[in-house]
Amino acid sequence: MLLSRCTSKNLISPKIGIKFFSAKPKRDFKDARTQPKHSQAKSSSSFMMNVFRGKLETKEVFPYPDVLHADQKELITSFVGPFEKFFLESNNPTKNDENSKIDDEVLDQLWQLGAFGIQVPEKYGGLGLSNTQYGRLCEIIGQNDLSVGITLGAHQSIGFKGILLFGNEKQKEKYLPGLASEKVYAAFALTEPSSGSDAASIRTRAVKSDDGKYYIINGSKIWISNGGIADIMTVFAQTEQIDPETGEKKDKVTAFIVERSFEGVTNGPPEKKMGIKASNTTSVYFENVKVPIENVLGEEGEGFKVAMSILNNGRFGMGATLAGTMRVCIEKAVEHATNRVQFGKKIKEYGGIQEKISQMNILQYATESMAYTISQNMDQGSKEYHLEAAISKVFASESAWYVCDEAIQILGGMGFMKEAELERVLRDLRIFRIFEGTNDILRLFVVLTGIQYAGSHLKVLQNALKNPAANFGIVSSEISKRVSKSIGLGAIDFKPFVAPELLPYSQKTAACIESFGKTIEDLLVKYGKNIVNEQYILNRLSNAAIDIYAMVVTLSRSSRAYELNLPTAQHELNLTKALCIQASNRVMDNIQSTKAKSQMELLNIMGEIAGEVYTKGGVNTTHVITNC
Amino acid sequence: MSRVLVGVKRVIDYAVKVRVKPDKTGVVTEGVKHSMNPFDEIAVEEAIKLKEKKIATEVIAVSVGPTQSQEVIRTALAMGADRGVHVEVSGKDYDLLQPIHVSKILAKLALDEKADLVILGKQAIDDDSNQTAQMTAAVLDWPQGTFCNKVEKTDAGLTITREIDGGLEVIKTKIPAVLSADLRLNTPRYATLPNIMKAKKKPLKKITPKDLGVDTAPRIEVVSVEEPPVRQAGAVVPDVDTLVGKLKEGGHI
Ligand SMILES: Cc1cc2nc3c(=O)[nH]c(=O)nc-3n(C[C@H](O)[C@H](O)[C@H](O)COP(=O)(O)OP(=O)(O)OC[C@H]3O[C@@H](n4cnc5c(N)ncnc54)[C@H](O)[C@@H]3O)c2cc1C
Ligand SMILES: Cc1cc2nc3c(=O)[nH]c(=O)nc-3n(C[C@H](O)[C@H](O)[C@H](O)COP(=O)(O)OP(=O)(O)OC[C@H]3O[C@@H](n4cnc5c(N)ncnc54)[C@H](O)[C@@H]3O)c2cc1C
């Protein structure tokens, strides 16, 4: 775990996967420098973006969002019962896992149920649900069968999401009704053998015909969920684009809607996998596939943005799904702990078990709180939720892994048995840390995007300072912000937002945010744009950012519970307090280790170790018995 | 046959572990998952099947109870019923509502709505009375077919296979009639999400027992509701003699 997070400077090519990040905020350090001097840096309403400046932007987190109208709440509530009932009575996750296939009958029922078109507007035959309502159904899916979850998610969360987000009216009319309710499956085809995390490096190519009426696509994709069953795919390919300003020819990614019925689309056999076995994963090949120009999705050359927006838009669903999965793991663990007697007592009585159970609940609470903060921000029209969404994906997938693992531990030998139905869940969960952006890449994405944002403000200030008289407004406003920061602790005050008894805990969070912002500024001054090469530091900053978000969403949600006097308010306050104690300590540790001399020494040693191991091709020690 | 009236009761979900209120006046219902009485789901399914076979033209779902009862009416509508009637009874009146009251309400509605068939669940899983269908038939003075296992339409009326102790009994009735659904009558369908949405637009009429001229004033009083006694721990005895001795001691033999 530790090793994967630290890589020495000299091992990294200066390019790293930065292309990956260029999708969202276009502004990077270079842009900031070439900006007109008078411009104010763009400000964001995203809570996390502002944390990178040590600023509290409460709009999206306090009070805890509550976007659904009464009738929307009633609708989703009326869906919950039948949806749960379907999973409990008709779907058999163990059987799906054993057959590496979801029963056809179950799939038919899922189509009838409306589960494949949850967010498609009603006029195209879908249920037209909001993100938050979708999240509620995701939870139920996560409680029951993650293979079904990926089949549904690959279809609507990424497979045809592009048509919903970027499709024109004609494309929507043509494709959505089939995709929403007529058993037409969709897939999202981005990954290639030589291009995973570095998605911009894809080699699949689309060449425009001379008459400009269609593109010819050639290339191959791997590990495409629903690849063997999809009739409609969102496919990404390089296309030659001419820069309108310079006239230069350049390869840029374009997104296409490709029908299997276009000749030349084939797929490989279903991959044999560790988990989510019943979800169909295959290679997909494109051989001289003729795609009409009307099937370009979004603008030509803007495909990378399309891909990133789709992934970004679907991530909260993973959080909601895994919150459901954790709920089930917790129920199983509690059930066992309250019945199992060892050493003359129910094992639930032992402190060790109690600690595990509460830790599992703390993580579940934070995961769920993140998912519904983001889904509701999205429903409110927020456009800048990419940091929060990435954080929720990382936090949810790692928490779920931990929670399921601990549930197995609490069940002891029973947990290892198939019939406890936890081993399947653990296998199914593993992929969530890898796909839709590996957690490692998302950590870098979070921290580098945040730093760019903070950096752009810093640059504006530096530029302005070259001519302070002319830029008096900028300078004074930026300086005053910084001055307030230099006053230090206490500049951020959560008092208006949190339940009275959470105040001391919120103060810990406030101190973390202030210290974090200050650290970002110091590191920017110290490393400049070379900070991108310091993954050891970046990962620690990212972990701090993730913890800060976890604290704030739980502070907010439990304060809401307190405010509404919910029967579980005290319990939620406790979950929050515990999380704040743990997370604030970690944040301070992480911040400290970005600066401490000893840590820098550690970093250098680790770099050397990795280098030696690379040279050897494996463990590089001498055996104690043979001395060779 | 034109119209079928089905009764749908909102009960604590079968999967919920029911708890008695600390003051022993009843069971805890607040914050507890409720759903349609499972036998009523079977009744609804049977009514919809009759409609699909073009034997019935309209299915009306009726629920007697507090506002939340509309949830189960919506479920019935989502399954395929055409319209709903909510007869509102709440508070103490509802806590003490008895099959006699419900059957009077249903009988009056059956006449008002010109129903040809009333199908109810054989019992509700909360109070387990198993009386409403029988009493409704009595109030209406219609024939009854209880514990239905199979219902077939014939020219003369209905041929009904009933579940009885140790076997099945086949009877014939004329229409109009009152039926009660047993477990094996059919497998109820799911309310799909698109149909739940469509159900929101189906008509749901709200009335009170007073509108029907039925008096629901409580005639009984609940003295105390108790948890079932906890099962005593068993003991393993070494041999038959000891067992016989213990049983004698306890006055069992
Ligand atoms: C079951 C399954 C289903 C999938 N479904 C789909 C689908 O439907 N559509 C689709 O397009 N794709 C799909 N994928 C592909 C998935 O998205 C990729 O596997 C994922 O993006 C990672 O890419 P990769 O496997 O090539 O790993 P790589 O990108 O090669 O990464 C390998 C390791 O290196 C690390 N790494 C990479 N770059 C850096 C860096 N700059 N700094 C530090 N560490 C780095 C990564 O974090 C990772 O740990 C699926 C994969 C699986 C296994
Ligand atoms: C694949 C497999 C192979 C096995 N092979 C063998 C074998 O060859 N021979 C053999 O004899 N056994 C074997 N076992 C049994 C194995 O050793 C037991 O499963 C193990 O000792 C744990 O016991 P348990 O499963 O009963 O869990 P429990 O003892 O019930 O423990 C359940 C949980 O409670 C915790 N717990 C228990 N007591 C306390 C306490 N006082 N304080 C805090 N926490 C507590 C445990 O740490 C655990 O997390 C095997 C098991 C498996 C799964």
Short mmCIF file of N, CA, C and O in Angstrom, two decimals, chain A residues 169-273:
data_model
loop_
_atom_site.label_atom_id
_atom_site.label_comp_id
_atom_site.label_asym_id
_atom_site.label_seq_id
_atom_site.Cartn_x
_atom_site.Cartn_y
_atom_site.Cartn_z
N GLU A 169 -30.93 16.34 -30.46
CA GLU A 169 -32.30 15.86 -30.37
C GLU A 169 -32.52 14.61 -31.24
O GLU A 169 -33.15 13.64 -30.82
N LYS A 170 -31.93 14.64 -32.44
CA LYS A 170 -32.10 13.50 -33.35
C LYS A 170 -31.52 12.23 -32.76
O LYS A 170 -32.12 11.16 -32.82
N GLN A 171 -30.32 12.36 -32.21
CA GLN A 171 -29.66 11.19 -31.62
C GLN A 171 -30.47 10.66 -30.45
O GLN A 171 -30.65 9.45 -30.28
N LYS A 172 -30.98 11.57 -29.65
CA LYS A 172 -31.79 11.14 -28.49
C LYS A 172 -33.03 10.40 -28.96
O LYS A 172 -33.37 9.34 -28.43
N GLU A 173 -33.72 10.98 -29.93
CA GLU A 173 -34.95 10.35 -30.41
C GLU A 173 -34.68 8.98 -31.02
O GLU A 173 -35.47 8.05 -30.87
N LYS A 174 -33.55 8.90 -31.71
CA LYS A 174 -33.25 7.64 -32.39
C LYS A 174 -32.87 6.55 -31.40
O LYS A 174 -33.30 5.41 -31.54
N TYR A 175 -32.05 6.88 -30.41
CA TYR A 175 -31.46 5.83 -29.60
C TYR A 175 -32.09 5.63 -28.21
O TYR A 175 -32.14 4.50 -27.71
N LEU A 176 -32.52 6.71 -27.58
CA LEU A 176 -32.92 6.55 -26.17
C LEU A 176 -34.10 5.60 -25.92
O LEU A 176 -34.05 4.81 -24.98
N PRO A 177 -35.15 5.64 -26.75
CA PRO A 177 -36.26 4.73 -26.44
C PRO A 177 -35.83 3.26 -26.39
O PRO A 177 -36.19 2.54 -25.46
N GLY A 178 -35.03 2.85 -27.34
CA GLY A 178 -34.54 1.47 -27.34
C GLY A 178 -33.70 1.18 -26.12
O GLY A 178 -33.87 0.14 -25.46
N LEU A 179 -32.82 2.12 -25.80
CA LEU A 179 -31.90 1.92 -24.68
C LEU A 179 -32.63 1.95 -23.34
O LEU A 179 -32.22 1.31 -22.38
N ALA A 180 -33.71 2.71 -23.28
CA ALA A 180 -34.41 2.86 -21.99
C ALA A 180 -35.32 1.68 -21.71
O ALA A 180 -35.45 1.26 -20.56
N SER A 181 -35.94 1.11 -22.73
CA SER A 181 -36.96 0.12 -22.41
C SER A 181 -37.12 -1.00 -23.43
O SER A 181 -37.98 -1.85 -23.26
N GLU A 182 -36.31 -1.03 -24.48
CA GLU A 182 -36.56 -2.06 -25.50
C GLU A 182 -35.42 -3.06 -25.63
O GLU A 182 -35.14 -3.58 -26.71
N LYS A 183 -34.76 -3.30 -24.53
CA LYS A 183 -33.72 -4.34 -24.47
C LYS A 183 -32.54 -4.10 -25.39
O LYS A 183 -31.91 -5.04 -25.87
N VAL A 184 -32.25 -2.87 -25.68
CA VAL A 184 -31.03 -2.55 -26.43
C VAL A 184 -29.96 -2.17 -25.40
O VAL A 184 -30.11 -1.19 -24.67
N TYR A 185 -28.89 -2.97 -25.33
CA TYR A 185 -27.84 -2.71 -24.34
C TYR A 185 -26.81 -1.72 -24.88
O TYR A 185 -26.55 -1.67 -26.09
N ALA A 186 -26.21 -0.98 -23.95
CA ALA A 186 -25.18 -0.02 -24.34
C ALA A 186 -23.86 -0.34 -23.63
O ALA A 186 -23.84 -1.02 -22.60
N ALA A 187 -22.76 0.15 -24.21
CA ALA A 187 -21.44 0.01 -23.59
C ALA A 187 -20.63 1.27 -23.84
O ALA A 187 -20.96 2.07 -24.74
N PHE A 188 -19.59 1.42 -23.05
CA PHE A 188 -18.70 2.58 -23.12
C PHE A 188 -17.32 2.04 -23.47
O PHE A 188 -16.75 1.29 -22.68
N ALA A 189 -16.81 2.38 -24.65
CA ALA A 189 -15.58 1.75 -25.11
C ALA A 189 -14.45 2.77 -25.24
O ALA A 189 -14.32 3.47 -26.25
N LEU A 190 -13.68 2.85 -24.18
CA LEU A 190 -12.56 3.79 -24.15
C LEU A 190 -11.23 3.04 -24.05
O LEU A 190 -10.31 3.25 -24.85
N THR A 191 -11.12 2.12 -23.08
CA THR A 191 -9.85 1.47 -22.77
C THR A 191 -9.33 0.61 -23.93
O THR A 191 -10.10 -0.06 -24.60
N GLU A 192 -8.01 0.66 -24.12
CA GLU A 192 -7.35 -0.15 -25.16
C GLU A 192 -6.16 -0.85 -24.55
O GLU A 192 -5.71 -0.48 -23.46
N PRO A 193 -5.61 -1.83 -25.26
CA PRO A 193 -4.47 -2.54 -24.69
C PRO A 193 -3.33 -1.60 -24.26
O PRO A 193 -2.72 -1.82 -23.22
N SER A 194 -3.08 -0.56 -25.00
CA SER A 194 -1.96 0.31 -24.65
C SER A 194 -2.42 1.60 -23.98
O SER A 194 -1.65 2.52 -23.78
N SER A 195 -3.68 1.67 -23.64
CA SER A 195 -4.19 2.93 -23.09
C SER A 195 -5.26 2.69 -22.03
O SER A 195 -6.40 2.36 -22.35
N GLY A 196 -4.86 2.81 -20.77
CA GLY A 196 -5.82 2.64 -19.68
C GLY A 196 -6.01 3.97 -18.97
O GLY A 196 -6.84 4.79 -19.37
N SER A 197 -5.19 4.20 -17.94
CA SER A 197 -5.28 5.47 -17.22
C SER A 197 -5.02 6.65 -18.14
O SER A 197 -5.65 7.69 -18.04
N ASP A 198 -4.06 6.47 -19.04
CA ASP A 198 -3.71 7.55 -19.96
C ASP A 198 -4.65 7.50 -21.15
O ASP A 198 -4.26 7.15 -22.27
N ALA A 199 -5.89 7.87 -20.89
CA ALA A 199 -6.94 7.65 -21.87
C ALA A 199 -6.75 8.47 -23.15
O ALA A 199 -7.25 8.09 -24.21
N ALA A 200 -6.02 9.55 -23.04
CA ALA A 200 -5.85 10.39 -24.23
C ALA A 200 -4.92 9.73 -25.25
O ALA A 200 -4.81 10.18 -26.38
N SER A 201 -4.25 8.66 -24.84
CA SER A 201 -3.28 8.02 -25.74
C SER A 201 -3.89 6.92 -26.60
O SER A 201 -3.18 6.12 -27.18
N ILE A 202 -5.21 6.85 -26.68
CA ILE A 202 -5.83 5.77 -27.46
C ILE A 202 -5.36 5.79 -28.91
O ILE A 202 -4.99 6.83 -29.44
N ARG A 203 -5.37 4.60 -29.52
CA ARG A 203 -4.89 4.46 -30.90
C ARG A 203 -6.00 4.17 -31.91
O ARG A 203 -5.76 4.23 -33.10
N THR A 204 -7.15 3.76 -31.41
CA THR A 204 -8.27 3.55 -32.33
C THR A 204 -8.44 4.82 -33.15
O THR A 204 -8.38 5.93 -32.60
N ARG A 205 -8.58 4.64 -34.45
CA ARG A 205 -8.57 5.82 -35.31
C ARG A 205 -9.83 5.88 -36.16
O ARG A 205 -10.34 4.86 -36.63
N ALA A 206 -10.32 7.08 -36.34
CA ALA A 206 -11.47 7.30 -37.22
C ALA A 206 -11.04 8.26 -38.33
O ALA A 206 -10.54 9.35 -38.03
N VAL A 207 -11.21 7.82 -39.56
CA VAL A 207 -10.80 8.65 -40.70
C VAL A 207 -12.05 9.09 -41.45
O VAL A 207 -12.93 8.28 -41.77
N LYS A 208 -12.10 10.38 -41.72
CA LYS A 208 -13.30 10.92 -42.38
C LYS A 208 -13.25 10.59 -43.87
O LYS A 208 -12.19 10.64 -44.50
N SER A 209 -14.40 10.23 -44.43
CA SER A 209 -14.46 9.92 -45.86
C SER A 209 -14.29 11.21 -46.65
O SER A 209 -14.49 12.31 -46.13
N ASP A 210 -13.90 11.08 -47.90
CA ASP A 210 -13.64 12.26 -48.73
C ASP A 210 -14.87 13.16 -48.84
O ASP A 210 -14.76 14.38 -48.83
N ASP A 211 -16.04 12.51 -48.93
CA ASP A 211 -17.24 13.35 -49.05
C ASP A 211 -17.71 13.88 -47.69
O ASP A 211 -18.70 14.60 -47.62
N GLY A 212 -16.97 13.53 -46.64
CA GLY A 212 -17.29 14.07 -45.31
C GLY A 212 -18.57 13.51 -44.71
O GLY A 212 -19.06 14.02 -43.71
N LYS A 213 -19.12 12.43 -45.29
CA LYS A 213 -20.41 11.94 -44.79
C LYS A 213 -20.28 10.89 -43.69
O LYS A 213 -21.23 10.62 -42.99
N TYR A 214 -19.14 10.28 -43.61
CA TYR A 214 -18.97 9.29 -42.55
C TYR A 214 -17.51 9.16 -42.13
O TYR A 214 -16.61 9.72 -42.78
N TYR A 215 -17.33 8.46 -41.04
CA TYR A 215 -15.99 8.14 -40.56
C TYR A 215 -15.78 6.63 -40.69
O TYR A 215 -16.74 5.86 -40.58
N ILE A 216 -14.55 6.22 -40.92
CA ILE A 216 -14.22 4.79 -40.90
C ILE A 216 -13.39 4.54 -39.65
O ILE A 216 -12.34 5.16 -39.46
N ILE A 217 -13.89 3.67 -38.76
CA ILE A 217 -13.19 3.41 -37.50
C ILE A 217 -12.44 2.09 -37.56
O ILE A 217 -12.98 1.07 -38.00
N ASN A 218 -11.18 2.12 -37.12
CA ASN A 218 -10.37 0.91 -36.97
C ASN A 218 -9.68 0.94 -35.62
O ASN A 218 -9.15 1.97 -35.21
N GLY A 219 -9.69 -0.21 -34.94
CA GLY A 219 -8.97 -0.28 -33.66
C GLY A 219 -9.59 -1.33 -32.77
O GLY A 219 -10.58 -1.96 -33.12
N SER A 220 -8.97 -1.52 -31.59
CA SER A 220 -9.56 -2.49 -30.67
C SER A 220 -9.58 -1.96 -29.25
O SER A 220 -8.70 -1.21 -28.82
N LYS A 221 -10.61 -2.33 -28.55
CA LYS A 221 -10.84 -1.92 -27.17
C LYS A 221 -10.80 -3.17 -26.29
O LYS A 221 -11.21 -4.25 -26.75
N ILE A 222 -10.34 -3.02 -25.05
CA ILE A 222 -10.39 -4.19 -24.17
C ILE A 222 -11.17 -3.89 -22.90
O ILE A 222 -11.30 -2.74 -22.49
N TRP A 223 -11.58 -5.00 -22.27
CA TRP A 223 -12.27 -4.93 -20.97
C TRP A 223 -13.48 -4.02 -21.02
O TRP A 223 -13.69 -3.19 -20.13
N ILE A 224 -14.27 -4.18 -22.03
CA ILE A 224 -15.46 -3.34 -22.16
C ILE A 224 -16.64 -4.06 -21.51
O ILE A 224 -17.03 -5.15 -21.94
N SER A 225 -17.18 -3.43 -20.46
CA SER A 225 -18.36 -4.00 -19.79
C SER A 225 -19.53 -3.96 -20.75
O SER A 225 -19.75 -2.94 -21.41
N ASN A 226 -20.29 -5.05 -20.82
CA ASN A 226 -21.39 -5.24 -21.78
C ASN A 226 -20.89 -5.33 -23.21
O ASN A 226 -21.69 -5.27 -24.15
N GLY A 227 -19.57 -5.47 -23.41
CA GLY A 227 -19.01 -5.51 -24.76
C GLY A 227 -19.61 -6.60 -25.64
O GLY A 227 -19.74 -6.43 -26.84
N GLY A 228 -20.00 -7.72 -25.02
CA GLY A 228 -20.53 -8.82 -25.81
C GLY A 228 -22.03 -8.73 -26.06
O GLY A 228 -22.57 -9.48 -26.87
N ILE A 229 -22.71 -7.83 -25.34
CA ILE A 229 -24.17 -7.79 -25.48
C ILE A 229 -24.67 -6.45 -26.01
O ILE A 229 -25.84 -6.33 -26.38
N ALA A 230 -23.77 -5.46 -26.06
CA ALA A 230 -24.23 -4.12 -26.43
C ALA A 230 -24.50 -4.00 -27.92
O ALA A 230 -23.73 -4.49 -28.74
N ASP A 231 -25.59 -3.34 -28.24
CA ASP A 231 -25.89 -3.02 -29.63
C ASP A 231 -25.52 -1.58 -29.95
O ASP A 231 -25.38 -1.22 -31.11
N ILE A 232 -25.42 -0.78 -28.91
CA ILE A 232 -25.04 0.62 -29.09
C ILE A 232 -23.82 0.89 -28.22
O ILE A 232 -23.82 0.56 -27.03
N MET A 233 -22.77 1.49 -28.79
CA MET A 233 -21.58 1.77 -27.99
C MET A 233 -21.15 3.22 -28.18
O MET A 233 -21.25 3.77 -29.27
N THR A 234 -20.68 3.78 -27.07
CA THR A 234 -20.03 5.08 -27.16
C THR A 234 -18.54 4.78 -27.34
O THR A 234 -17.92 4.21 -26.45
N VAL A 235 -18.02 5.11 -28.51
CA VAL A 235 -16.66 4.71 -28.86
C VAL A 235 -15.79 5.95 -29.03
O VAL A 235 -16.23 6.95 -29.62
N PHE A 236 -14.57 5.86 -28.51
CA PHE A 236 -13.66 6.99 -28.60
C PHE A 236 -12.52 6.65 -29.55
O PHE A 236 -11.94 5.57 -29.47
N ALA A 237 -12.22 7.57 -30.45
CA ALA A 237 -11.18 7.32 -31.45
C ALA A 237 -10.45 8.62 -31.78
O ALA A 237 -11.02 9.72 -31.63
N GLN A 238 -9.20 8.46 -32.21
CA GLN A 238 -8.43 9.64 -32.63
C GLN A 238 -8.95 10.09 -33.99
O GLN A 238 -9.22 9.27 -34.87
N THR A 239 -9.05 11.38 -34.15
CA THR A 239 -9.42 11.94 -35.46
C THR A 239 -8.48 13.09 -35.75
O THR A 239 -8.00 13.76 -34.83
N GLU A 240 -8.23 13.31 -37.01
CA GLU A 240 -7.35 14.43 -37.38
C GLU A 240 -8.16 15.71 -37.37
O GLU A 240 -9.22 15.80 -38.00
N GLN A 241 -7.70 16.65 -36.61
CA GLN A 241 -8.41 17.93 -36.52
C GLN A 241 -7.47 19.04 -36.94
O GLN A 241 -6.27 18.97 -36.69
N ILE A 242 -8.01 20.05 -37.55
CA ILE A 242 -7.18 21.19 -37.96
C ILE A 242 -7.46 22.36 -37.03
O ILE A 242 -8.61 22.76 -36.85
N ASP A 243 -6.40 22.82 -36.43
CA ASP A 243 -6.54 23.95 -35.51
C ASP A 243 -7.01 25.17 -36.29
O ASP A 243 -6.37 25.60 -37.24
N PRO A 244 -8.16 25.72 -35.93
CA PRO A 244 -8.71 26.84 -36.71
C PRO A 244 -7.78 28.07 -36.72
O PRO A 244 -7.82 28.85 -37.67
N GLU A 245 -6.96 28.21 -35.68
CA GLU A 245 -6.10 29.39 -35.62
C GLU A 245 -4.81 29.19 -36.39
O GLU A 245 -4.43 30.01 -37.22
N THR A 246 -4.13 28.07 -36.11
CA THR A 246 -2.80 27.89 -36.71
C THR A 246 -2.85 27.10 -38.02
O THR A 246 -1.89 27.10 -38.78
N GLY A 247 -3.97 26.43 -38.28
CA GLY A 247 -4.04 25.59 -39.48
C GLY A 247 -3.28 24.29 -39.33
O GLY A 247 -3.19 23.49 -40.26
N GLU A 248 -2.75 24.07 -38.14
CA GLU A 248 -1.96 22.87 -37.87
C GLU A 248 -2.84 21.63 -37.77
O GLU A 248 -3.94 21.70 -37.22
N LYS A 249 -2.35 20.48 -38.29
CA LYS A 249 -3.09 19.24 -38.15
C LYS A 249 -2.72 18.58 -36.83
O LYS A 249 -1.55 18.51 -36.48
N LYS A 250 -3.72 18.09 -36.13
CA LYS A 250 -3.44 17.51 -34.82
C LYS A 250 -4.43 16.37 -34.55
O LYS A 250 -5.59 16.47 -34.93
N ASP A 251 -3.95 15.31 -33.90
CA ASP A 251 -4.87 14.24 -33.53
C ASP A 251 -5.66 14.64 -32.30
O ASP A 251 -5.08 15.05 -31.29
N LYS A 252 -6.95 14.52 -32.41
CA LYS A 252 -7.77 14.78 -31.22
C LYS A 252 -8.85 13.70 -31.14
O LYS A 252 -9.32 13.20 -32.16
N VAL A 253 -9.24 13.39 -29.92
CA VAL A 253 -10.21 12.32 -29.73
C VAL A 253 -11.62 12.81 -30.07
O VAL A 253 -11.99 13.94 -29.73
N THR A 254 -12.37 11.96 -30.76
CA THR A 254 -13.77 12.25 -31.04
C THR A 254 -14.61 11.08 -30.52
O THR A 254 -14.16 9.93 -30.57
N ALA A 255 -15.80 11.39 -30.02
CA ALA A 255 -16.71 10.34 -29.52
C ALA A 255 -17.74 10.02 -30.59
O ALA A 255 -18.22 10.92 -31.29
N PHE A 256 -18.05 8.73 -30.71
CA PHE A 256 -19.01 8.28 -31.72
C PHE A 256 -20.06 7.38 -31.10
O PHE A 256 -19.77 6.64 -30.15
N ILE A 257 -21.26 7.43 -31.67
CA ILE A 257 -22.27 6.42 -31.31
C ILE A 257 -22.17 5.35 -32.39
O ILE A 257 -22.44 5.62 -33.57
N VAL A 258 -21.76 4.15 -32.00
CA VAL A 258 -21.56 3.08 -32.98
C VAL A 258 -22.59 1.98 -32.74
O VAL A 258 -22.76 1.51 -31.61
N GLU A 259 -23.28 1.61 -33.79
CA GLU A 259 -24.24 0.50 -33.69
C GLU A 259 -23.53 -0.78 -34.08
O GLU A 259 -22.73 -0.80 -35.00
N ARG A 260 -23.89 -1.85 -33.37
CA ARG A 260 -23.31 -3.14 -33.75
C ARG A 260 -23.73 -3.50 -35.18
O ARG A 260 -23.01 -4.20 -35.88
N SER A 261 -24.88 -3.00 -35.59
CA SER A 261 -25.37 -3.35 -36.91
C SER A 261 -24.53 -2.73 -38.03
O SER A 261 -24.61 -3.14 -39.17
N PHE A 262 -23.72 -1.71 -37.69
CA PHE A 262 -22.78 -1.21 -38.71
C PHE A 262 -21.79 -2.36 -38.91
O PHE A 262 -21.31 -2.93 -37.94
N GLU A 263 -21.47 -2.67 -40.12
CA GLU A 263 -20.59 -3.83 -40.32
C GLU A 263 -19.20 -3.61 -39.76
O GLU A 263 -18.68 -2.50 -39.78
N GLY A 264 -18.61 -4.70 -39.26
CA GLY A 264 -17.21 -4.62 -38.82
C GLY A 264 -17.03 -4.55 -37.32
O GLY A 264 -15.91 -4.43 -36.83
N VAL A 265 -18.12 -4.60 -36.54
CA VAL A 265 -18.00 -4.60 -35.08
C VAL A 265 -18.07 -6.05 -34.58
O VAL A 265 -19.04 -6.74 -34.85
N THR A 266 -17.02 -6.49 -33.89
CA THR A 266 -17.05 -7.85 -33.32
C THR A 266 -16.54 -7.78 -31.89
O THR A 266 -16.00 -6.76 -31.47
N ASN A 267 -16.74 -8.87 -31.14
CA ASN A 267 -16.20 -8.88 -29.78
C ASN A 267 -15.56 -10.22 -29.45
O ASN A 267 -15.87 -11.23 -30.08
N GLY A 268 -14.68 -10.20 -28.46
CA GLY A 268 -14.03 -11.42 -28.01
C GLY A 268 -14.92 -12.18 -27.04
O GLY A 268 -16.03 -11.74 -26.73
N PRO A 269 -14.45 -13.32 -26.52
CA PRO A 269 -15.23 -14.08 -25.54
C PRO A 269 -15.26 -13.34 -24.20
O PRO A 269 -14.38 -12.51 -23.94
N PRO A 270 -16.23 -13.66 -23.34
CA PRO A 270 -16.28 -13.01 -22.02
C PRO A 270 -14.99 -13.30 -21.24
O PRO A 270 -14.53 -14.44 -21.22
N GLU A 271 -14.41 -12.29 -20.63
CA GLU A 271 -13.19 -12.47 -19.84
C GLU A 271 -13.53 -13.27 -18.58
O GLU A 271 -14.62 -13.14 -18.03
N LYS A 272 -12.56 -14.07 -18.13
CA LYS A 272 -12.73 -14.77 -16.85
C LYS A 272 -12.13 -13.88 -15.77
O LYS A 272 -10.97 -13.52 -15.84
N LYS A 273 -12.92 -13.55 -14.78
CA LYS A 273 -12.50 -12.51 -13.84
C LYS A 273 -12.53 -12.96 -12.39
O LYS A 273 -13.11 -13.97 -12.03
#
